[in-house]
Tab-separated table of C-alpha atoms in Angstrom:
chain	number	residue	atom	x	y	z
A	1	MET	CA	-24.936	-6.226	-31.927
A	2	THR	CA	-22.078	-8.647	-31.182
A	3	VAL	CA	-18.569	-8.875	-32.605
A	4	ILE	CA	-18.078	-12.514	-33.634
A	5	GLY	CA	-14.655	-12.395	-35.354
A	6	TYR	CA	-12.195	-10.614	-37.573
A	7	ASN	CA	-10.690	-11.180	-40.997
A	8	LEU	CA	-7.414	-9.616	-42.006
A	9	VAL	CA	-7.572	-8.983	-45.740
A	10	ARG	CA	-4.395	-8.645	-47.732
A	11	GLN	CA	-5.290	-6.530	-50.767
A	12	SER	CA	-2.796	-7.148	-53.557
A	13	ASN	CA	-2.729	-8.776	-56.955
A	14	SER	CA	-3.522	-12.159	-55.408
A	15	HIS	CA	-6.335	-10.799	-53.180
A	16	HIS	CA	-5.222	-13.219	-50.468
A	17	LYS	CA	-7.097	-13.324	-47.145
A	18	ASP	CA	-5.615	-14.172	-43.777
A	19	SER	CA	-7.492	-14.907	-40.571
A	20	TYR	CA	-7.285	-13.175	-37.203
A	21	SER	CA	-8.682	-14.550	-33.950
A	22	PRO	CA	-9.529	-12.024	-31.192
A	23	GLN	CA	-9.499	-14.788	-28.598
A	24	THR	CA	-5.851	-15.677	-29.188
A	25	ASP	CA	-4.676	-12.439	-30.824
A	26	GLU	CA	-3.043	-14.514	-33.575
A	27	LEU	CA	-2.556	-13.712	-37.223
A	28	SER	CA	-1.979	-16.174	-40.021
A	29	TYR	CA	-0.147	-14.925	-43.119
A	30	ASN	CA	1.009	-16.821	-46.174
A	31	ILE	CA	2.515	-14.086	-48.329
A	32	ILE	CA	3.469	-10.518	-47.543
A	33	GLY	CA	4.653	-8.282	-50.345
A	34	ASN	CA	5.950	-4.725	-50.346
A	35	ASN	CA	2.802	-3.564	-52.109
A	36	ALA	CA	0.356	-5.366	-49.847
A	37	ARG	CA	-2.380	-3.363	-48.165
A	38	PHE	CA	-3.991	-4.730	-44.994
A	39	VAL	CA	-7.545	-4.038	-43.897
A	40	LEU	CA	-9.127	-5.469	-40.758
A	41	LEU	CA	-12.703	-6.544	-41.378
A	42	VAL	CA	-14.844	-6.799	-38.254
A	43	LEU	CA	-17.580	-9.421	-38.464
A	44	ILE	CA	-20.632	-8.276	-36.501
A	45	MET	CA	-23.825	-10.247	-35.832
A	46	ASP	CA	-26.798	-7.867	-36.044
A	47	ASN	CA	-30.325	-9.348	-36.037
A	48	ASN	CA	-28.906	-12.718	-37.074
A	49	GLN	CA	-27.208	-11.112	-40.059
A	50	VAL	CA	-23.434	-10.927	-40.492
A	51	VAL	CA	-22.399	-7.338	-41.124
A	52	VAL	CA	-18.876	-6.637	-42.398
A	53	LYS	CA	-17.242	-3.461	-41.134
A	54	GLU	CA	-13.807	-2.268	-42.215
A	55	GLU	CA	-11.547	-1.533	-39.257
A	56	GLY	CA	-9.069	1.320	-39.254
A	57	LYS	CA	-5.313	1.100	-39.653
A	58	VAL	CA	-2.314	2.659	-37.958
A	59	LYS	CA	0.824	3.531	-39.889
A	60	VAL	CA	3.863	1.992	-38.185
A	61	ARG	CA	7.581	1.541	-38.700
A	62	PHE	CA	9.425	-1.394	-37.084
A	63	VAL	CA	12.936	-0.776	-35.728
A	64	THR	CA	15.387	-2.869	-33.708
A	65	ASN	CA	18.956	-2.669	-32.436
A	66	ASP	CA	19.525	-6.365	-33.166
A	67	PRO	CA	20.804	-6.847	-36.753
A	68	ASN	CA	19.940	-10.568	-36.620
A	69	ILE	CA	16.198	-9.891	-36.527
A	70	ARG	CA	16.001	-6.628	-38.522
A	71	VAL	CA	13.230	-6.189	-41.095
A	72	THR	CA	12.306	-3.369	-43.428
A	73	GLU	CA	11.898	0.043	-41.773
A	74	ILE	CA	9.483	1.224	-44.461
A	75	ALA	CA	6.277	2.482	-42.849
A	76	PHE	CA	3.008	0.665	-43.623
A	77	GLY	CA	-0.450	0.274	-42.170
A	78	VAL	CA	-1.465	-2.372	-39.626
A	79	PRO	CA	-4.855	-2.981	-37.993
A	80	GLU	CA	-5.347	-0.673	-35.040
A	81	ARG	CA	-6.732	-3.526	-32.927
A	82	ILE	CA	-3.726	-5.739	-33.443
A	83	GLY	CA	-1.919	-6.878	-30.259
A	84	ARG	CA	1.453	-8.227	-29.250
A	85	LEU	CA	1.036	-11.733	-30.678
A	86	GLY	CA	-0.298	-10.411	-33.962
A	87	LEU	CA	2.623	-7.998	-34.272
A	88	SER	CA	5.003	-10.842	-33.485
A	89	GLU	CA	3.547	-12.977	-36.268
A	90	LEU	CA	3.776	-10.056	-38.665
A	91	VAL	CA	7.467	-9.510	-37.942
A	92	ASN	CA	8.160	-13.215	-38.404
A	93	HIS	CA	6.627	-13.073	-41.875
A	94	LEU	CA	8.541	-9.908	-42.717
A	95	ARG	CA	11.657	-11.880	-41.800
A	96	SER	CA	10.613	-14.366	-44.541
A	97	GLU	CA	10.426	-17.212	-42.052
A	98	GLU	CA	8.105	-19.525	-43.970
A	99	ASP	CA	8.851	-22.395	-41.572
A	100	THR	CA	6.627	-21.614	-38.591
A	101	THR	CA	8.801	-23.791	-36.326
A	102	GLN	CA	11.523	-21.157	-36.772
A	103	HIS	CA	9.289	-18.291	-35.703
A	104	LYS	CA	10.501	-16.278	-32.725
A	105	PRO	CA	8.311	-14.556	-30.135
A	106	PHE	CA	8.876	-10.799	-30.009
A	107	ASP	CA	8.096	-7.981	-27.623
A	108	PHE	CA	7.226	-4.487	-28.811
A	109	LEU	CA	7.799	-1.043	-27.326
A	110	ILE	CA	6.560	2.438	-28.122
A	111	ASN	CA	8.586	5.238	-26.540
A	112	GLY	CA	10.268	2.772	-24.202
A	113	GLN	CA	7.094	1.105	-22.901
A	114	PHE	CA	6.016	-2.454	-23.712
A	115	ILE	CA	2.772	-2.989	-25.618
A	116	ARG	CA	0.506	-5.073	-23.404
A	117	THR	CA	-2.884	-4.173	-24.936
A	118	THR	CA	-4.155	-3.697	-28.463
A	119	LEU	CA	-2.288	-1.074	-30.459
A	120	ASP	CA	-5.102	1.492	-30.429
A	121	LYS	CA	-5.457	1.308	-26.635
A	122	HIS	CA	-1.711	1.674	-26.115
A	123	ILE	CA	-1.541	4.668	-28.456
A	124	LYS	CA	-4.452	6.336	-26.694
A	125	LYS	CA	-2.967	5.739	-23.239
A	126	ALA	CA	0.389	7.112	-24.368
A	127	GLY	CA	-1.248	10.267	-25.732
A	128	LEU	CA	-0.101	9.665	-29.303
A	129	LYS	CA	-1.966	10.455	-32.503
A	130	GLU	CA	-3.061	7.613	-34.748
A	131	GLU	CA	-2.560	9.874	-37.771
A	132	ASP	CA	1.200	9.959	-37.138
A	133	THR	CA	3.621	7.210	-38.133
A	134	ILE	CA	4.267	5.229	-34.954
A	135	THR	CA	7.773	3.860	-34.456
A	136	ILE	CA	7.614	0.430	-32.823
A	137	GLU	CA	10.804	-1.039	-31.396
A	138	TYR	CA	10.904	-4.824	-31.241
A	139	VAL	CA	13.144	-7.197	-29.307
A	140	GLU	CA	13.253	-10.965	-29.038
A	141	ALA	CA	10.910	-11.949	-26.223
A	142	VAL	CA	12.306	-13.514	-23.070
A	143	THR	CA	10.688	-16.867	-22.378
A	144	GLU	CA	10.529	-18.914	-19.198
A	145	PRO	CA	13.452	-21.365	-18.826
A	146	LYS	CA	12.666	-24.870	-20.018
A	147	ARG	CA	15.285	-26.816	-18.025
A	148	GLU	CA	15.361	-27.174	-14.257
A	149	GLN	CA	17.933	-28.847	-12.021
A	150	GLU	CA	18.035	-28.950	-8.244
A	151	ASN	CA	20.463	-29.523	-5.397
A	152	GLN	CA	19.037	-30.816	-2.129
A	153	HIS	CA	20.213	-29.072	1.054
A	154	ASP	CA	19.637	-30.139	4.656
A	155	ASP	CA	17.686	-27.061	5.733
A	156	TRP	CA	16.413	-23.689	4.505
A	157	ILE	CA	18.620	-21.892	1.972
A	158	ALA	CA	18.861	-18.289	3.129
A	159	SER	CA	21.280	-16.814	0.608
A	160	VAL	CA	22.682	-17.528	-2.859
A	161	ASP	CA	25.412	-15.751	-4.847
A	162	GLY	CA	25.925	-16.599	-8.507
A	163	GLY	CA	28.497	-13.892	-9.136
A	164	SER	CA	31.410	-16.178	-9.964
A	165	LEU	CA	32.925	-16.082	-13.445
A	166	VAL	CA	33.271	-19.862	-13.648
A	167	GLY	CA	29.684	-21.041	-13.249
A	168	LEU	CA	29.771	-21.771	-9.520
A	169	ALA	CA	26.967	-20.922	-7.104
A	170	LEU	CA	27.598	-20.138	-3.435
A	171	THR	CA	24.846	-20.925	-0.934
A	172	GLY	CA	24.333	-20.593	2.812
A	173	GLY	CA	21.523	-21.633	5.065
A	174	TYR	CA	20.021	-22.905	8.253
A	175	ASP	CA	22.095	-26.114	8.279
A	176	PHE	CA	24.991	-23.866	9.464
A	177	GLY	CA	26.961	-24.629	6.280
A	178	ALA	CA	27.946	-23.015	2.998
A	179	ARG	CA	28.149	-24.919	-0.277
A	180	ILE	CA	29.767	-24.417	-3.650
A	181	VAL	CA	27.551	-25.922	-6.357
A	182	ASP	CA	28.323	-26.132	-10.066
A	183	CYS	CA	25.888	-25.312	-12.866
A	184	SER	CA	24.953	-28.999	-13.145
A	185	ALA	CA	23.683	-28.885	-9.536
A	186	ASN	CA	26.592	-30.911	-8.111
A	187	THR	CA	27.918	-29.994	-4.644
A	188	LEU	CA	31.680	-29.554	-4.918
A	189	ILE	CA	32.519	-28.174	-1.469
A	190	THR	CA	30.781	-27.815	1.885
A	191	ALA	CA	32.181	-25.324	4.418
A	192	VAL	CA	31.199	-25.778	8.067
A	193	GLY	CA	32.178	-23.876	11.181
A	194	HIS	CA	29.383	-21.498	12.131
A	195	GLN	CA	27.449	-22.187	15.322
A	196	ALA	CA	24.122	-20.988	13.923
A	197	ALA	CA	22.336	-20.378	10.615
A	198	ILE	CA	24.124	-18.580	7.793
A	199	LYS	CA	22.065	-15.551	6.735
A	200	SER	CA	24.201	-14.144	3.905
A	201	VAL	CA	26.997	-15.240	1.559
A	202	ALA	CA	29.199	-13.332	-0.884
A	203	TRP	CA	32.010	-14.169	-3.279
A	204	THR	CA	35.155	-12.047	-2.945
A	205	LYS	CA	37.286	-13.883	-5.525
A	206	ALA	CA	35.673	-16.154	-8.087
A	207	ALA	CA	37.509	-15.795	-11.392
A	208	LYS	CA	39.401	-19.105	-11.178
A	209	ARG	CA	38.112	-22.432	-9.883
A	210	SER	CA	41.385	-23.099	-8.111
A	211	HIS	CA	41.529	-19.710	-6.349
A	212	LEU	CA	38.178	-18.975	-4.756
A	213	ALA	CA	37.384	-16.818	-1.736
A	214	PHE	CA	34.072	-16.056	-0.076
A	215	LEU	CA	32.325	-14.687	3.017
A	216	THR	CA	29.596	-16.130	5.209
A	217	ALA	CA	27.606	-14.106	7.760
A	218	SER	CA	25.676	-15.789	10.525
A	219	LEU	CA	23.118	-15.657	13.258
A	220	ASP	CA	26.064	-16.513	15.563
A	221	GLN	CA	27.131	-12.824	15.238
A	222	THR	CA	30.283	-13.590	13.208
A	223	ILE	CA	31.511	-13.403	9.617
A	224	ARG	CA	33.880	-16.041	8.290
A	225	TYR	CA	36.310	-15.650	5.397
A	226	TRP	CA	37.189	-18.767	3.399
A	227	HIS	CA	39.605	-19.895	0.688
A	228	ALA	CA	38.609	-22.787	-1.563
A	229	ASP	CA	39.814	-24.815	-4.522
A	230	ALA	CA	36.947	-26.271	-6.543
A	231	ASP	CA	39.241	-28.540	-8.550
A	232	ALA	CA	40.926	-30.044	-5.483
A	233	LYS	CA	37.621	-29.771	-3.547
A	234	THR	CA	39.281	-28.224	-0.506
A	235	VAL	CA	38.233	-25.353	1.729
A	236	GLN	CA	40.017	-23.515	4.530
A	237	PRO	CA	38.590	-20.956	6.992
A	238	MET	CA	41.029	-18.053	6.970
A	239	CYS	CA	39.589	-15.558	9.415
A	240	ILE	CA	36.675	-14.957	11.805
A	241	PHE	CA	35.407	-11.393	12.225
A	242	LYS	CA	33.813	-10.724	15.617
A	243	ALA	CA	32.385	-7.324	16.502
A	244	HIS	CA	28.624	-7.364	15.893
A	245	GLN	CA	26.332	-7.651	18.897
A	246	GLY	CA	23.522	-9.379	17.069
A	247	SER	CA	22.761	-11.540	14.058
A	248	VAL	CA	24.708	-10.520	10.953
A	249	GLU	CA	22.020	-10.291	8.282
A	250	SER	CA	23.951	-9.114	5.231
A	251	VAL	CA	27.486	-9.088	3.884
A	252	ALA	CA	28.855	-7.598	0.645
A	253	SER	CA	32.325	-7.361	-0.873
A	254	ASN	CA	33.677	-4.401	-2.796
A	255	PRO	CA	34.313	-4.996	-6.530
A	256	ASP	CA	37.985	-5.960	-6.189
A	257	GLY	CA	37.517	-8.151	-3.120
A	258	THR	CA	39.838	-6.200	-0.832
A	259	ARG	CA	37.201	-5.017	1.655
A	260	PHE	CA	33.724	-5.970	2.747
A	261	ALA	CA	30.787	-4.538	4.669
A	262	SER	CA	28.502	-6.240	7.155
A	263	GLY	CA	25.277	-5.233	8.862
A	264	GLY	CA	22.789	-6.752	11.200
A	265	TYR	CA	20.610	-6.576	14.272
A	266	ASP	CA	22.902	-4.213	16.207
A	267	ASN	CA	21.946	-1.485	13.658
A	268	LYS	CA	25.626	-0.997	12.752
A	269	LEU	CA	27.268	-1.042	9.346
A	270	ARG	CA	30.877	-2.211	9.666
A	271	LEU	CA	33.686	-2.081	7.111
A	272	TRP	CA	36.467	-4.657	7.179
A	273	ASP	CA	39.833	-5.139	5.471
A	274	LEU	CA	40.653	-8.364	3.628
A	275	GLN	CA	44.274	-7.471	2.879
A	276	ASN	CA	47.227	-8.390	5.082
A	277	LEU	CA	45.173	-10.674	7.285
A	278	PRO	CA	47.023	-12.801	9.836
A	279	GLN	CA	47.469	-16.330	8.570
A	280	PRO	CA	45.691	-19.301	10.159
A	281	GLN	CA	47.796	-21.009	12.790
A	282	PRO	CA	48.394	-24.789	13.126
A	283	GLN	CA	46.782	-26.364	16.139
A	284	GLN	CA	47.509	-29.821	17.407
A	285	GLN	CA	44.432	-32.033	17.344
A	286	PRO	CA	44.329	-35.700	18.422
A	287	ASN	CA	43.658	-38.093	15.593
A	288	LYS	CA	40.297	-39.783	16.081
A	289	LYS	CA	41.627	-43.045	14.642
A	290	SER	CA	43.647	-44.321	17.616
A	291	ARG	CA	45.219	-47.746	17.745
A	292	LYS	CA	43.254	-50.638	19.186
A	293	ASN	CA	46.138	-51.542	21.544
A	294	GLY	CA	45.602	-48.352	23.513
A	295	ALA	CA	48.712	-46.562	22.321
A	296	ILE	CA	48.632	-42.764	22.402
A	297	ALA	CA	46.822	-41.428	19.361
A	298	SER	CA	48.819	-39.558	16.766
A	299	SER	CA	48.061	-35.893	16.146
A	300	THR	CA	47.446	-33.889	12.971
A	301	ASN	CA	47.936	-30.217	12.223
A	302	ILE	CA	44.674	-28.332	11.742
A	303	LEU	CA	44.799	-24.682	10.678
A	304	GLU	CA	42.820	-22.501	13.033
A	305	PRO	CA	41.453	-19.269	11.486
A	306	SER	CA	42.702	-15.996	12.902
A	307	ILE	CA	40.241	-13.773	14.767
A	308	ILE	CA	39.659	-10.065	14.033
A	309	THR	CA	37.675	-8.054	16.588
A	310	GLU	CA	38.077	-4.497	15.285
A	311	SER	CA	36.596	-3.265	12.019
A	312	LEU	CA	38.083	-0.513	9.864
A	313	SER	CA	35.051	1.702	10.399
A	314	THR	CA	31.643	1.593	12.024
A	315	LEU	CA	28.841	3.602	10.436
A	316	GLU	CA	25.905	4.288	12.739
A	317	LYS	CA	22.949	5.986	11.060
A	318	HIS	CA	20.325	3.246	10.882
A	319	SER	CA	17.895	3.287	13.823
A	320	GLN	CA	16.781	-0.327	13.357
A	321	PRO	CA	18.395	-3.559	12.117
A	322	ILE	CA	20.239	-3.494	8.803
A	323	THR	CA	18.847	-6.199	6.535
A	324	THR	CA	20.587	-5.574	3.203
A	325	ILE	CA	23.854	-4.222	1.768
A	326	ASP	CA	25.087	-3.697	-1.780
A	327	TRP	CA	28.611	-2.519	-2.718
A	328	PRO	CA	28.441	-1.851	-6.480
A	329	THR	CA	31.402	0.552	-6.920
A	330	GLN	CA	34.652	1.108	-5.081
A	331	PHE	CA	33.549	4.361	-3.484
A	332	GLN	CA	29.831	3.916	-2.894
A	333	LEU	CA	28.002	1.591	-0.552
A	334	ILE	CA	24.234	1.136	-0.189
A	335	SER	CA	22.409	-0.158	2.871
A	336	GLY	CA	18.788	-0.676	3.833
A	337	GLY	CA	16.939	-1.798	6.905
A	338	MET	CA	13.893	-2.134	9.040
A	339	ASP	CA	13.902	1.629	9.662
A	340	LYS	CA	12.529	1.931	6.077
A	341	SER	CA	15.582	3.849	4.868
A	342	ILE	CA	17.950	3.326	1.934
A	343	ARG	CA	21.258	5.013	2.642
A	344	LEU	CA	24.037	5.819	0.175
A	345	TRP	CA	27.487	6.073	1.724
A	346	ASP	CA	30.542	7.964	0.466
A	347	LEU	CA	33.473	5.772	1.472
A	348	GLU	CA	36.022	8.546	1.109
A	349	THR	CA	34.331	10.714	3.730
A	350	MET	CA	32.648	7.799	5.559
A	351	SER	CA	29.349	9.667	5.574
A	352	ASP	CA	25.852	8.985	4.276
A	353	THR	CA	25.345	11.343	1.369
A	354	GLN	CA	21.748	10.450	0.610
A	355	THR	CA	18.792	8.924	2.395
A	356	MET	CA	15.672	7.686	0.621
A	357	MET	CA	12.692	6.756	2.743
A	358	ALA	CA	10.236	3.984	1.892
A	359	SER	CA	6.846	3.377	3.453
A	360	THR	CA	7.692	-0.106	4.739
A	361	ALA	CA	10.719	-2.065	5.928
A	362	LEU	CA	13.286	-3.223	3.387
A	363	HIS	CA	14.466	-6.785	2.865
A	364	VAL	CA	16.780	-6.184	-0.080
A	365	VAL	CA	18.392	-3.457	-2.191
A	366	SER	CA	20.125	-4.003	-5.517
A	367	TYR	CA	21.939	-1.376	-7.591
A	368	SER	CA	22.181	-1.466	-11.396
A	369	ILE	CA	25.498	-0.195	-12.717
A	370	ASP	CA	23.991	-0.077	-16.218
A	371	SER	CA	20.976	2.112	-15.394
A	372	GLY	CA	22.016	3.816	-12.150
A	373	LEU	CA	18.743	2.712	-10.542
A	374	ILE	CA	18.189	0.988	-7.201
A	375	ALA	CA	15.539	-1.694	-6.762
A	376	SER	CA	14.256	-2.524	-3.284
A	377	GLY	CA	12.046	-5.326	-1.989
A	378	HIS	CA	9.543	-4.849	0.828
A	379	ALA	CA	7.183	-6.548	3.248
A	380	ASP	CA	4.184	-4.980	1.473
A	381	HIS	CA	4.818	-7.277	-1.550
A	382	THR	CA	6.205	-4.367	-3.597
A	383	ILE	CA	9.379	-3.803	-5.600
A	384	ARG	CA	10.247	-0.114	-5.674
A	385	LEU	CA	12.531	1.600	-8.178
A	386	TRP	CA	14.661	4.539	-7.076
A	387	ASP	CA	16.792	7.048	-8.963
A	388	PRO	CA	19.325	8.610	-6.561
A	389	ARG	CA	20.349	11.161	-9.210
A	390	ILE	CA	17.050	13.025	-8.877
A	391	ARG	CA	17.535	16.197	-6.863
A	392	ASP	CA	13.963	17.222	-6.073
A	393	GLY	CA	13.576	14.488	-3.465
A	394	LYS	CA	11.158	12.364	-5.513
A	395	PHE	CA	13.518	9.416	-5.742
A	396	ASN	CA	10.859	6.699	-6.021
A	397	ILE	CA	10.179	6.600	-9.773
A	398	GLY	CA	8.019	3.485	-9.944
A	399	SER	CA	6.798	0.229	-8.439
A	400	LEU	CA	6.439	-3.329	-9.684
A	401	LEU	CA	3.436	-5.216	-8.337
A	402	SER	CA	2.753	-8.921	-8.789
A	403	HIS	CA	4.087	-10.779	-5.742
A	404	LYS	CA	1.557	-11.915	-3.143
A	405	ASN	CA	3.898	-11.852	-0.131
A	406	TRP	CA	7.176	-10.374	1.140
A	407	VAL	CA	9.777	-9.651	-1.535
A	408	THR	CA	12.952	-11.233	-0.193
A	409	SER	CA	15.524	-10.967	-2.979
A	410	ILE	CA	16.294	-8.872	-6.076
A	411	SER	CA	19.096	-9.170	-8.620
A	412	TRP	CA	19.675	-7.059	-11.744
A	413	LYS	CA	20.676	-9.061	-14.815
A	414	PRO	CA	24.372	-8.497	-15.604
A	415	GLY	CA	24.770	-6.197	-18.586
A	416	SER	CA	21.100	-5.165	-18.656
A	417	SER	CA	19.752	-1.776	-17.634
A	418	THR	CA	16.128	-2.966	-17.495
A	419	GLN	CA	15.854	-6.633	-16.432
A	420	LEU	CA	15.834	-7.887	-12.847
A	421	LEU	CA	14.918	-11.009	-10.897
A	422	SER	CA	12.834	-11.071	-7.735
A	423	ALA	CA	11.924	-13.755	-5.196
A	424	SER	CA	9.220	-13.820	-2.583
A	425	HIS	CA	7.618	-15.661	0.312
A	426	ASP	CA	4.807	-16.423	-2.156
A	427	GLY	CA	7.037	-19.210	-3.536
A	428	THR	CA	7.759	-17.600	-6.902
A	429	VAL	CA	10.681	-16.128	-8.822
A	430	LYS	CA	9.820	-13.437	-11.362
A	431	LEU	CA	11.714	-11.810	-14.203
A	432	TRP	CA	10.877	-8.167	-14.781
A	433	ASP	CA	11.649	-5.541	-17.359
A	434	THR	CA	11.294	-2.065	-15.891
A	435	ARG	CA	9.636	-0.919	-19.126
A	436	SER	CA	6.607	-3.090	-18.304
A	437	LYS	CA	4.298	-3.164	-15.306
A	438	VAL	CA	3.846	-6.938	-15.487
A	439	PRO	CA	6.579	-9.593	-15.158
A	440	LEU	CA	8.018	-11.186	-18.295
A	441	PHE	CA	7.479	-14.558	-16.666
A	442	THR	CA	6.921	-16.223	-13.289
A	443	ILE	CA	8.668	-19.411	-12.160
A	444	GLU	CA	6.540	-21.475	-9.779
A	445	LYS	CA	8.779	-24.437	-9.000
A	446	HIS	CA	9.353	-24.004	-5.263
A	447	THR	CA	6.920	-25.493	-2.775
A	448	ASP	CA	7.616	-22.985	0.014
A	449	LYS	CA	8.991	-19.497	0.603
A	450	VAL	CA	11.800	-18.391	-1.730
A	451	LEU	CA	14.452	-16.533	0.274
A	452	SER	CA	17.077	-15.723	-2.346
A	453	CYS	CA	17.659	-15.585	-6.109
A	454	ASP	CA	20.480	-14.556	-8.415
A	455	TRP	CA	22.020	-14.898	-11.864
A	456	LEU	CA	24.669	-17.588	-12.356
A	457	SER	CA	27.258	-17.165	-15.102
A	458	ASN	CA	27.061	-19.668	-17.939
A	459	PRO	CA	30.581	-20.858	-18.840
A	460	THR	CA	29.516	-21.857	-22.353
A	461	ASP	CA	27.300	-18.852	-23.187
A	462	SER	CA	27.975	-15.627	-21.312
A	463	SER	CA	24.925	-13.950	-22.877
A	464	ASN	CA	22.575	-16.572	-21.443
A	465	PRO	CA	23.138	-16.854	-17.666
A	466	TYR	CA	21.349	-19.366	-15.477
A	467	ILE	CA	18.781	-18.364	-12.861
A	468	ILE	CA	19.272	-19.772	-9.359
A	469	SER	CA	16.980	-19.663	-6.322
A	470	GLY	CA	16.696	-21.220	-2.893
A	471	GLY	CA	14.390	-21.132	0.065
A	472	ALA	CA	12.394	-22.937	2.722
A	473	ASP	CA	11.829	-26.079	0.651
A	474	THR	CA	15.607	-26.750	1.088
A	475	LYS	CA	16.251	-26.981	-2.665
A	476	LEU	CA	18.633	-24.946	-4.775
A	477	LYS	CA	16.976	-24.573	-8.175
A	478	ILE	CA	18.982	-23.921	-11.341
A	479	TYR	CA	17.054	-22.873	-14.452
A	480	ASN	CA	18.174	-22.425	-18.052
A	481	ASN	CA	17.113	-22.971	-21.645
């Protein structure tokens, strides 16, 4: 006995039939009325005879928080074997969208978990009863970006920061330089001065194009602080911070840009002040364009950055190199490292208040202000989710598995408590929703390891930020719809 197809029968005054394909999980409706009754007919081949069997129904109610896509919340029956695409088509028809080109893809959740199988399987797995009315929440589905732009760098891109408010990306890499790139992939400014690769970059002020400030941390054991004007296309190194005794792997600014933290291969987490810094001093430099007659060359004033050798505080709890830092609130700092620990620091007492241990080394931690969760990326290809508010010690509340190599970068979507980006040595960037075990989509545009990813503000549509990523193929990618 073999199932060869389905028919979805709309029983109403017009006795209209619509088709359903199990291969594509697609429904085709022409008319849906309030009094319509749907029955799924299963077509079965038995001894070369087609046998029609009526399939069961589940009573559901559709709800959404988005008034622009809201449909009736009256409960009605749907085929129990319907899946995500079939539900999406149903909602589109309930929205009276007769023009199929205007149909939107939707995602569906039951009790906060995405439906990724047929409805009956999801209900069974969730321990629900098919006899009850099932409330299904629906949201507009997130689709992979259609547009891609790129900015060519001279070497690997190790770090990107899209946290400016004016649509400017900050990058740093193995060409020893940092760049400011606009959302059209144009390089506006290049900052040079480090004697080795830049491992981490961070904006400290990025609300106005004409008043920008940022940090770069390097394999040369220093951090540099810069001022820039994107309109005038000028940049000035303001200060060099020297205290680490190894590569500085991560740097992060506090929310108001008055302090920053750095960590690296000396296992030390250092805090620095960005207020009341000594000003750069003019230094006489001979002008390279001397006269042909051999006269003494003229000189120009070049501002030399001041040098700071003592940090505000040094926090020494990590037993191996610190690879990642996040400073999400004024009074709490998060660090992670090769010792497999995630540490939460109270900056009033300068003590680590919580330690969460992973099974493998960490490459990145990212804190969500909206959900209170921490996401971490690891060498075992895993993204782990942590809830530091749990008091029984079982902080690890879940894992996201899809990457095929080291997870190098994670960034929560601004304003979202569930969506985050990840990048990996497998060459991909993935968008996740923590309510699903599979990624919403995977971007496979890089040709080598991806080392960093982030969200970049969209000056024309704040609700639709760009995605940016960079890595070993030396290209900064900018994606949007």
